[in-house]
PDB file of C-alpha atoms in Angstrom:
ATOM      1  CA  GLU A 235     -14.932   0.909 -10.642  1.00 78.00           C
ATOM      2  CA  PRO A 236     -14.520   3.413  -7.609  1.00 83.00           C
ATOM      3  CA  GLU A 237     -12.955   1.513  -4.559  1.00 93.00           C
ATOM      4  CA  VAL A 238     -12.185   2.434  -0.876  1.00 96.00           C
ATOM      5  CA  THR A 239      -8.562   2.763  -0.123  1.00 96.00           C
ATOM      6  CA  GLN A 240      -6.675   2.408   2.918  1.00 97.00           C
ATOM      7  CA  THR A 241      -3.181   3.114   4.002  1.00 95.00           C
ATOM      8  CA  PRO A 242      -0.716   1.851   5.126  1.00 96.00           C
ATOM      9  CA  SER A 243      -1.303  -1.778   4.194  1.00 95.00           C
ATOM     10  CA  HIS A 244       0.875  -2.879   7.177  1.00 96.00           C
ATOM     11  CA  GLN A 245       1.589  -0.887  10.611  1.00 97.00           C
ATOM     12  CA  VAL A 246       4.035  -2.147  13.141  1.00 97.00           C
ATOM     13  CA  THR A 247       3.960  -0.359  16.650  1.00 97.00           C
ATOM     14  CA  GLN A 248       5.158  -0.733  19.972  1.00 97.00           C
ATOM     15  CA  MET A 249       2.490  -1.220  22.764  1.00 97.00           C
ATOM     16  CA  GLY A 250       1.386   2.006  24.008  1.00 97.00           C
ATOM     17  CA  GLN A 251       2.068   3.938  21.115  1.00 97.00           C
ATOM     18  CA  GLU A 252      -0.698   5.910  18.959  1.00 97.00           C
ATOM     19  CA  VAL A 253      -1.530   4.775  15.522  1.00 97.00           C
ATOM     20  CA  ILE A 254      -3.761   6.275  12.987  1.00 97.00           C
ATOM     21  CA  LEU A 255      -5.201   4.069  10.101  1.00 97.00           C
ATOM     22  CA  ARG A 256      -6.434   6.181   7.230  1.00 97.00           C
ATOM     23  CA  CYS A 257      -9.173   5.472   4.559  1.00 97.00           C
ATOM     24  CA  VAL A 258     -10.471   7.162   1.717  1.00 97.00           C
ATOM     25  CA  PRO A 259     -14.227   6.232   1.005  1.00 96.00           C
ATOM     26  CA  ILE A 260     -15.997   6.049  -2.348  1.00 95.00           C
ATOM     27  CA  SER A 261     -16.764   9.636  -2.819  1.00 92.00           C
ATOM     28  CA  ASN A 262     -20.672   9.814  -3.036  1.00 91.00           C
ATOM     29  CA  HIS A 263     -20.932   7.247  -0.302  1.00 94.00           C
ATOM     30  CA  LEU A 264     -22.418   8.907   2.964  1.00 93.00           C
ATOM     31  CA  TYR A 265     -22.036   5.910   5.600  1.00 95.00           C
ATOM     32  CA  PHE A 266     -18.382   4.874   6.915  1.00 96.00           C
ATOM     33  CA  TYR A 267     -17.415   1.922   8.946  1.00 97.00           C
ATOM     34  CA  TRP A 268     -14.485   0.462  10.639  1.00 98.00           C
ATOM     35  CA  TYR A 269     -14.323  -3.273  11.076  1.00 97.00           C
ATOM     36  CA  ARG A 270     -11.552  -5.633  12.387  1.00 97.00           C
ATOM     37  CA  GLN A 271     -10.637  -9.270  12.079  1.00 96.00           C
ATOM     38  CA  ILE A 272      -8.308 -10.630  14.802  1.00 96.00           C
ATOM     39  CA  LEU A 273      -6.694 -13.715  13.195  1.00 94.00           C
ATOM     40  CA  GLY A 274      -8.792 -16.600  13.473  1.00 92.00           C
ATOM     41  CA  GLN A 275     -11.668 -14.895  14.602  1.00 94.00           C
ATOM     42  CA  LYS A 276     -14.980 -13.189  13.021  1.00 95.00           C
ATOM     43  CA  VAL A 277     -14.885  -9.902  11.354  1.00 96.00           C
ATOM     44  CA  GLU A 278     -16.087  -7.542  14.277  1.00 96.00           C
ATOM     45  CA  PHE A 279     -17.926  -4.161  13.920  1.00 95.00           C
ATOM     46  CA  LEU A 280     -16.317  -1.165  15.488  1.00 97.00           C
ATOM     47  CA  VAL A 281     -18.115   2.025  14.397  1.00 97.00           C
ATOM     48  CA  SER A 282     -20.334   3.388  11.994  1.00 95.00           C
ATOM     49  CA  PHE A 283     -20.011   7.171  10.929  1.00 95.00           C
ATOM     50  CA  TYR A 284     -22.825   9.356   9.368  1.00 94.00           C
ATOM     51  CA  ASN A 285     -23.320  12.898   8.949  1.00 90.00           C
ATOM     52  CA  ASN A 286     -19.898  14.033  10.846  1.00 90.00           C
ATOM     53  CA  GLU A 287     -20.768  11.883  13.810  1.00 93.00           C
ATOM     54  CA  ILE A 288     -20.669   8.334  15.126  1.00 95.00           C
ATOM     55  CA  SER A 289     -24.041   6.583  14.733  1.00 93.00           C
ATOM     56  CA  GLU A 290     -23.260   3.262  16.372  1.00 93.00           C
ATOM     57  CA  LYS A 291     -20.196   1.731  17.955  1.00 93.00           C
ATOM     58  CA  SER A 292     -19.432  -1.540  19.771  1.00 93.00           C
ATOM     59  CA  GLU A 293     -18.244  -2.328  22.945  1.00 92.00           C
ATOM     60  CA  ILE A 294     -14.787  -2.897  21.804  1.00 93.00           C
ATOM     61  CA  PHE A 295     -14.978   1.079  20.601  1.00 95.00           C
ATOM     62  CA  ASP A 296     -13.615   2.199  23.878  1.00 92.00           C
ATOM     63  CA  ASP A 297     -12.103   5.666  25.047  1.00 93.00           C
ATOM     64  CA  GLN A 298      -8.744   4.420  23.349  1.00 95.00           C
ATOM     65  CA  PHE A 299     -10.413   4.713  20.027  1.00 97.00           C
ATOM     66  CA  SER A 300     -11.606   7.651  17.973  1.00 97.00           C
ATOM     67  CA  VAL A 301     -12.617   8.367  14.463  1.00 97.00           C
ATOM     68  CA  GLU A 302     -12.668  11.520  12.409  1.00 94.00           C
ATOM     69  CA  ARG A 303     -13.503  12.849   9.035  1.00 92.00           C
ATOM     70  CA  PRO A 304     -10.853  15.570   9.068  1.00 86.00           C
ATOM     71  CA  ASP A 305     -11.411  16.929   5.353  1.00 86.00           C
ATOM     72  CA  GLY A 306     -14.292  15.608   3.665  1.00 80.00           C
ATOM     73  CA  SER A 307     -12.362  12.753   1.918  1.00 89.00           C
ATOM     74  CA  ASN A 308     -10.540  10.949   4.417  1.00 94.00           C
ATOM     75  CA  PHE A 309     -11.864   8.857   7.415  1.00 96.00           C
ATOM     76  CA  THR A 310      -9.381   8.051  10.149  1.00 97.00           C
ATOM     77  CA  LEU A 311      -9.334   5.565  13.016  1.00 98.00           C
ATOM     78  CA  LYS A 312      -7.167   6.495  15.927  1.00 97.00           C
ATOM     79  CA  ILE A 313      -6.133   4.005  18.624  1.00 97.00           C
ATOM     80  CA  ARG A 314      -4.388   6.211  21.204  1.00 96.00           C
ATOM     81  CA  SER A 315      -2.367   3.737  23.464  1.00 94.00           C
ATOM     82  CA  THR A 316      -2.179   0.215  21.496  1.00 96.00           C
ATOM     83  CA  LYS A 317      -2.335  -2.727  23.224  1.00 96.00           C
ATOM     84  CA  LEU A 318      -1.110  -6.327  22.160  1.00 97.00           C
ATOM     85  CA  GLU A 319      -4.869  -7.402  21.699  1.00 96.00           C
ATOM     86  CA  ASP A 320      -5.479  -4.515  19.118  1.00 97.00           C
ATOM     87  CA  SER A 321      -3.122  -6.536  16.678  1.00 98.00           C
ATOM     88  CA  ALA A 322      -5.685  -7.297  13.757  1.00 97.00           C
ATOM     89  CA  MET A 323      -6.498  -6.384  10.095  1.00 97.00           C
ATOM     90  CA  TYR A 324      -8.490  -3.386  10.292  1.00 98.00           C
ATOM     91  CA  PHE A 325     -11.104  -2.741   7.481  1.00 97.00           C
ATOM     92  CA  CYS A 326     -12.720   0.501   6.269  1.00 98.00           C
ATOM     93  CA  ALA A 327     -15.955   0.560   4.508  1.00 98.00           C
ATOM     94  CA  SER A 328     -18.326   2.663   3.016  1.00 97.00           C
ATOM     95  CA  SER A 329     -21.965   2.503   1.682  1.00 96.00           C
ATOM     96  CA  VAL A 330     -24.388   4.820  -0.071  1.00 94.00           C
ATOM     97  CA  ASP A 331     -27.189   4.090   2.397  1.00 90.00           C
ATOM     98  CA  SER A 332     -27.460   2.350   5.662  1.00 85.00           C
ATOM     99  CA  ASN A 333     -29.314  -0.466   4.190  1.00 85.00           C
ATOM    100  CA  GLU A 334     -26.906  -0.994   1.288  1.00 91.00           C
ATOM    101  CA  LYS A 335     -24.034  -3.039   0.405  1.00 95.00           C
ATOM    102  CA  LEU A 336     -20.815  -2.272   1.924  1.00 96.00           C
ATOM    103  CA  PHE A 337     -17.716  -1.602  -0.150  1.00 97.00           C
ATOM    104  CA  PHE A 338     -14.577  -2.589   1.733  1.00 97.00           C
ATOM    105  CA  GLY A 339     -10.862  -1.505   1.527  1.00 97.00           C
ATOM    106  CA  SER A 340      -8.070  -3.886   1.329  1.00 95.00           C
ATOM    107  CA  GLY A 341      -7.361  -3.351   5.016  1.00 96.00           C
ATOM    108  CA  THR A 342      -4.439  -2.288   7.351  1.00 97.00           C
ATOM    109  CA  GLN A 343      -2.847  -5.378   9.045  1.00 97.00           C
ATOM    110  CA  LEU A 344      -1.803  -3.766  12.435  1.00 98.00           C
ATOM    111  CA  SER A 345       0.554  -5.808  14.636  1.00 98.00           C
ATOM    112  CA  VAL A 346       1.406  -4.541  18.257  1.00 97.00           C
ATOM    113  CA  LEU A 347       4.585  -5.579  19.546  1.00 96.00           C
TER     114      LEU A 347
ATOM    115  CA  ILE B  20     -29.891 -17.351  18.284  1.00 49.00           C
ATOM    116  CA  LEU B  21     -27.829 -14.370  19.345  1.00 66.00           C
ATOM    117  CA  ASN B  22     -24.797 -14.724  16.968  1.00 90.00           C
ATOM    118  CA  VAL B  23     -24.804 -15.178  13.264  1.00 96.00           C
ATOM    119  CA  GLU B  24     -23.653 -18.724  12.659  1.00 97.00           C
ATOM    120  CA  GLN B  25     -22.469 -20.199   9.183  1.00 98.00           C
ATOM    121  CA  SER B  26     -22.087 -23.735   8.091  1.00 97.00           C
ATOM    122  CA  PRO B  27     -20.279 -25.748   7.205  1.00 97.00           C
ATOM    123  CA  GLN B  28     -17.000 -24.324   8.439  1.00 96.00           C
ATOM    124  CA  SER B  29     -15.248 -25.054   5.383  1.00 97.00           C
ATOM    125  CA  LEU B  30     -16.129 -27.354   2.145  1.00 95.00           C
ATOM    126  CA  HIS B  31     -13.989 -28.868  -0.500  1.00 97.00           C
ATOM    127  CA  VAL B  32     -15.727 -29.887  -3.865  1.00 97.00           C
ATOM    128  CA  GLN B  33     -14.669 -30.814  -7.462  1.00 97.00           C
ATOM    129  CA  GLU B  34     -15.175 -28.473 -10.426  1.00 97.00           C
ATOM    130  CA  GLY B  35     -18.711 -28.819 -11.539  1.00 97.00           C
ATOM    131  CA  ASP B  36     -20.321 -29.817  -8.464  1.00 97.00           C
ATOM    132  CA  SER B  37     -22.945 -27.716  -6.986  1.00 96.00           C
ATOM    133  CA  THR B  38     -22.930 -26.659  -3.430  1.00 96.00           C
ATOM    134  CA  ASN B  39     -24.859 -24.819  -0.693  1.00 95.00           C
ATOM    135  CA  PHE B  40     -24.040 -23.309   2.799  1.00 95.00           C
ATOM    136  CA  THR B  41     -26.305 -21.965   5.527  1.00 98.00           C
ATOM    137  CA  CYS B  42     -26.298 -19.078   7.438  1.00 98.00           C
ATOM    138  CA  SER B  43     -28.416 -18.447  10.763  1.00 97.00           C
ATOM    139  CA  PHE B  44     -29.246 -15.477  12.376  1.00 96.00           C
ATOM    140  CA  PRO B  45     -31.515 -13.699  15.144  1.00 92.00           C
ATOM    141  CA  SER B  46     -35.019 -13.605  13.666  1.00 91.00           C
ATOM    142  CA  SER B  47     -36.230 -10.870  15.774  1.00 89.00           C
ATOM    143  CA  ASN B  48     -35.734  -7.288  14.798  1.00 88.00           C
ATOM    144  CA  PHE B  49     -34.578  -8.251  11.270  1.00 89.00           C
ATOM    145  CA  TYR B  50     -33.450  -5.503   9.123  1.00 91.00           C
ATOM    146  CA  ALA B  51     -31.298  -7.343   6.347  1.00 94.00           C
ATOM    147  CA  LEU B  52     -29.153  -9.944   5.643  1.00 96.00           C
ATOM    148  CA  HIS B  53     -25.928  -9.571   3.666  1.00 97.00           C
ATOM    149  CA  TRP B  54     -23.685 -12.208   1.699  1.00 98.00           C
ATOM    150  CA  TYR B  55     -19.986 -11.300   0.877  1.00 98.00           C
ATOM    151  CA  ARG B  56     -17.594 -13.249  -0.849  1.00 97.00           C
ATOM    152  CA  TRP B  57     -13.863 -12.723   0.336  1.00 96.00           C
ATOM    153  CA  GLU B  58     -10.863 -14.042  -1.803  1.00 95.00           C
ATOM    154  CA  THR B  59      -7.564 -14.485  -0.236  1.00 89.00           C
ATOM    155  CA  ALA B  60      -5.413 -11.073  -0.166  1.00 87.00           C
ATOM    156  CA  LYS B  61      -8.613  -9.151  -1.431  1.00 91.00           C
ATOM    157  CA  SER B  62     -11.347  -7.319   0.468  1.00 92.00           C
ATOM    158  CA  PRO B  63     -14.676  -8.710   0.944  1.00 95.00           C
ATOM    159  CA  GLU B  64     -16.956  -8.221  -1.839  1.00 96.00           C
ATOM    160  CA  ALA B  65     -21.000  -7.953  -1.675  1.00 96.00           C
ATOM    161  CA  LEU B  66     -22.921 -10.581  -3.366  1.00 97.00           C
ATOM    162  CA  PHE B  67     -26.345  -9.833  -1.969  1.00 97.00           C
ATOM    163  CA  VAL B  68     -28.305  -7.620   0.354  1.00 96.00           C
ATOM    164  CA  MET B  69     -31.574  -9.382   1.319  1.00 96.00           C
ATOM    165  CA  THR B  70     -34.420  -7.836   3.335  1.00 94.00           C
ATOM    166  CA  LEU B  71     -37.596  -9.657   2.605  1.00 93.00           C
ATOM    167  CA  ASN B  72     -38.963 -12.996   3.881  1.00 93.00           C
ATOM    168  CA  GLY B  73     -38.953 -15.300   0.943  1.00 93.00           C
ATOM    169  CA  ASP B  74     -36.536 -13.112  -1.037  1.00 93.00           C
ATOM    170  CA  GLU B  75     -34.485 -15.061  -3.729  1.00 96.00           C
ATOM    171  CA  LYS B  76     -31.510 -13.160  -5.298  1.00 97.00           C
ATOM    172  CA  LYS B  77     -29.117 -14.312  -8.161  1.00 97.00           C
ATOM    173  CA  LYS B  78     -25.892 -13.437  -9.647  1.00 95.00           C
ATOM    174  CA  GLY B  79     -24.660 -15.545 -12.306  1.00 96.00           C
ATOM    175  CA  ARG B  80     -24.331 -19.131 -11.016  1.00 97.00           C
ATOM    176  CA  ILE B  81     -24.862 -18.041  -7.256  1.00 97.00           C
ATOM    177  CA  SER B  82     -28.131 -17.513  -5.852  1.00 98.00           C
ATOM    178  CA  ALA B  83     -29.517 -17.064  -2.343  1.00 98.00           C
ATOM    179  CA  THR B  84     -32.604 -17.462  -0.221  1.00 98.00           C
ATOM    180  CA  LEU B  85     -34.125 -15.758   2.839  1.00 97.00           C
ATOM    181  CA  ASN B  86     -36.270 -17.115   5.551  1.00 97.00           C
ATOM    182  CA  THR B  87     -36.590 -14.093   8.120  1.00 96.00           C
ATOM    183  CA  LYS B  88     -39.111 -15.872  10.342  1.00 95.00           C
ATOM    184  CA  GLU B  89     -37.042 -18.729  11.077  1.00 95.00           C
ATOM    185  CA  GLY B  90     -33.708 -16.693  10.777  1.00 95.00           C
ATOM    186  CA  TYR B  91     -31.796 -18.560   8.090  1.00 96.00           C
ATOM    187  CA  SER B  92     -30.300 -17.891   4.562  1.00 98.00           C
ATOM    188  CA  TYR B  93     -28.817 -20.319   2.043  1.00 98.00           C
ATOM    189  CA  LEU B  94     -26.264 -19.497  -0.564  1.00 98.00           C
ATOM    190  CA  TYR B  95     -26.162 -21.942  -3.597  1.00 97.00           C
ATOM    191  CA  ILE B  96     -23.276 -22.235  -6.152  1.00 97.00           C
ATOM    192  CA  LYS B  97     -24.265 -24.110  -9.375  1.00 97.00           C
ATOM    193  CA  GLY B  98     -21.592 -25.811 -11.332  1.00 97.00           C
ATOM    194  CA  SER B  99     -18.499 -24.616  -8.957  1.00 97.00           C
ATOM    195  CA  GLN B 100     -15.493 -23.348 -10.522  1.00 97.00           C
ATOM    196  CA  PRO B 101     -12.041 -23.048  -9.250  1.00 96.00           C
ATOM    197  CA  GLU B 102     -12.397 -19.257  -9.439  1.00 95.00           C
ATOM    198  CA  ASP B 103     -15.210 -19.688  -6.767  1.00 96.00           C
ATOM    199  CA  SER B 104     -12.684 -20.564  -4.293  1.00 97.00           C
ATOM    200  CA  ALA B 105     -13.081 -17.969  -1.556  1.00 97.00           C
ATOM    201  CA  THR B 106     -14.439 -17.581   2.085  1.00 97.00           C
ATOM    202  CA  TYR B 107     -18.258 -16.607   1.914  1.00 98.00           C
ATOM    203  CA  LEU B 108     -19.222 -14.441   4.640  1.00 98.00           C
ATOM    204  CA  CYS B 109     -23.026 -13.512   5.901  1.00 97.00           C
ATOM    205  CA  ALA B 110     -23.848 -10.665   8.178  1.00 96.00           C
ATOM    206  CA  SER B 111     -27.056  -9.605   9.879  1.00 95.00           C
ATOM    207  CA  LEU B 112     -27.964  -5.951   9.907  1.00 93.00           C
ATOM    208  CA  ARG B 113     -28.487  -5.092  13.611  1.00 87.00           C
ATOM    209  CA  GLY B 114     -29.602  -1.600  14.890  1.00 78.00           C
ATOM    210  CA  TYR B 115     -29.294   1.350  12.730  1.00 77.00           C
ATOM    211  CA  ASN B 116     -26.101   0.337  10.400  1.00 85.00           C
ATOM    212  CA  LYS B 117     -23.994  -2.273  12.406  1.00 91.00           C
ATOM    213  CA  LEU B 118     -23.182  -5.779  10.579  1.00 93.00           C
ATOM    214  CA  ILE B 119     -22.848  -8.693  12.753  1.00 94.00           C
ATOM    215  CA  PHE B 120     -20.652 -11.263  10.519  1.00 96.00           C
ATOM    216  CA  GLY B 121     -20.449 -15.005  10.697  1.00 97.00           C
ATOM    217  CA  ALA B 122     -17.380 -16.889  10.913  1.00 96.00           C
ATOM    218  CA  GLY B 123     -17.811 -17.620   7.003  1.00 97.00           C
ATOM    219  CA  THR B 124     -17.688 -20.973   4.983  1.00 98.00           C
ATOM    220  CA  ARG B 125     -14.230 -21.581   3.281  1.00 97.00           C
ATOM    221  CA  LEU B 126     -14.912 -22.994  -0.165  1.00 97.00           C
ATOM    222  CA  ALA B 127     -12.152 -24.860  -2.244  1.00 97.00           C
ATOM    223  CA  VAL B 128     -13.237 -25.937  -5.601  1.00 97.00           C
ATOM    224  CA  HIS B 129     -10.684 -28.166  -7.130  1.00 96.00           C
ATOM    225  CA  PRO B 130      -9.987 -28.735 -10.783  1.00 93.00           C
TER     226      PRO B 130
END
């Protein structure tokens, strides 16, 4: 069965460093998302992406965050200058349509020291 | 209700018991309600996407109902098995394609 893949599974970085989290969505899906879960908190929406542009973003998704689909298969989340509070599990997801179920990747655990 | 709320937070049942949990969501500007099952060390997996008031969906021993007018959905598991142990998340679709998740109900089924 097709699946969403995410790399790396774990990322440790120093505060202030840039990180790029990578995702390969399911190939025939058109909508792509990033969510995150800070330990002990709810899963939070960050951003959705369709037709090569951001369709919605949350208040969390400030200028430090950006997303890109560089080559038609990868979907990346960049955090320019990481903060301690960015430590979380980051999930990529994709869906066929905006009102269809999401398929989640297995997540990248980001630790900012 | 502005947030998506789930209850109970956690539940321990014996194998064979039937159980249910609740998801409350904003009833205004409703688009869809999603249920996901999240096993430890795996990624959330979709169970149901429900859009119509009165909708009932079933997948094996798991079923769900939806009341969009009052803003709640119930998830039922009939004859719980140890492999049903997981966190069950509901999420309300807000805006174009933004899911707002509840905190989940953590279910533990004991043999």
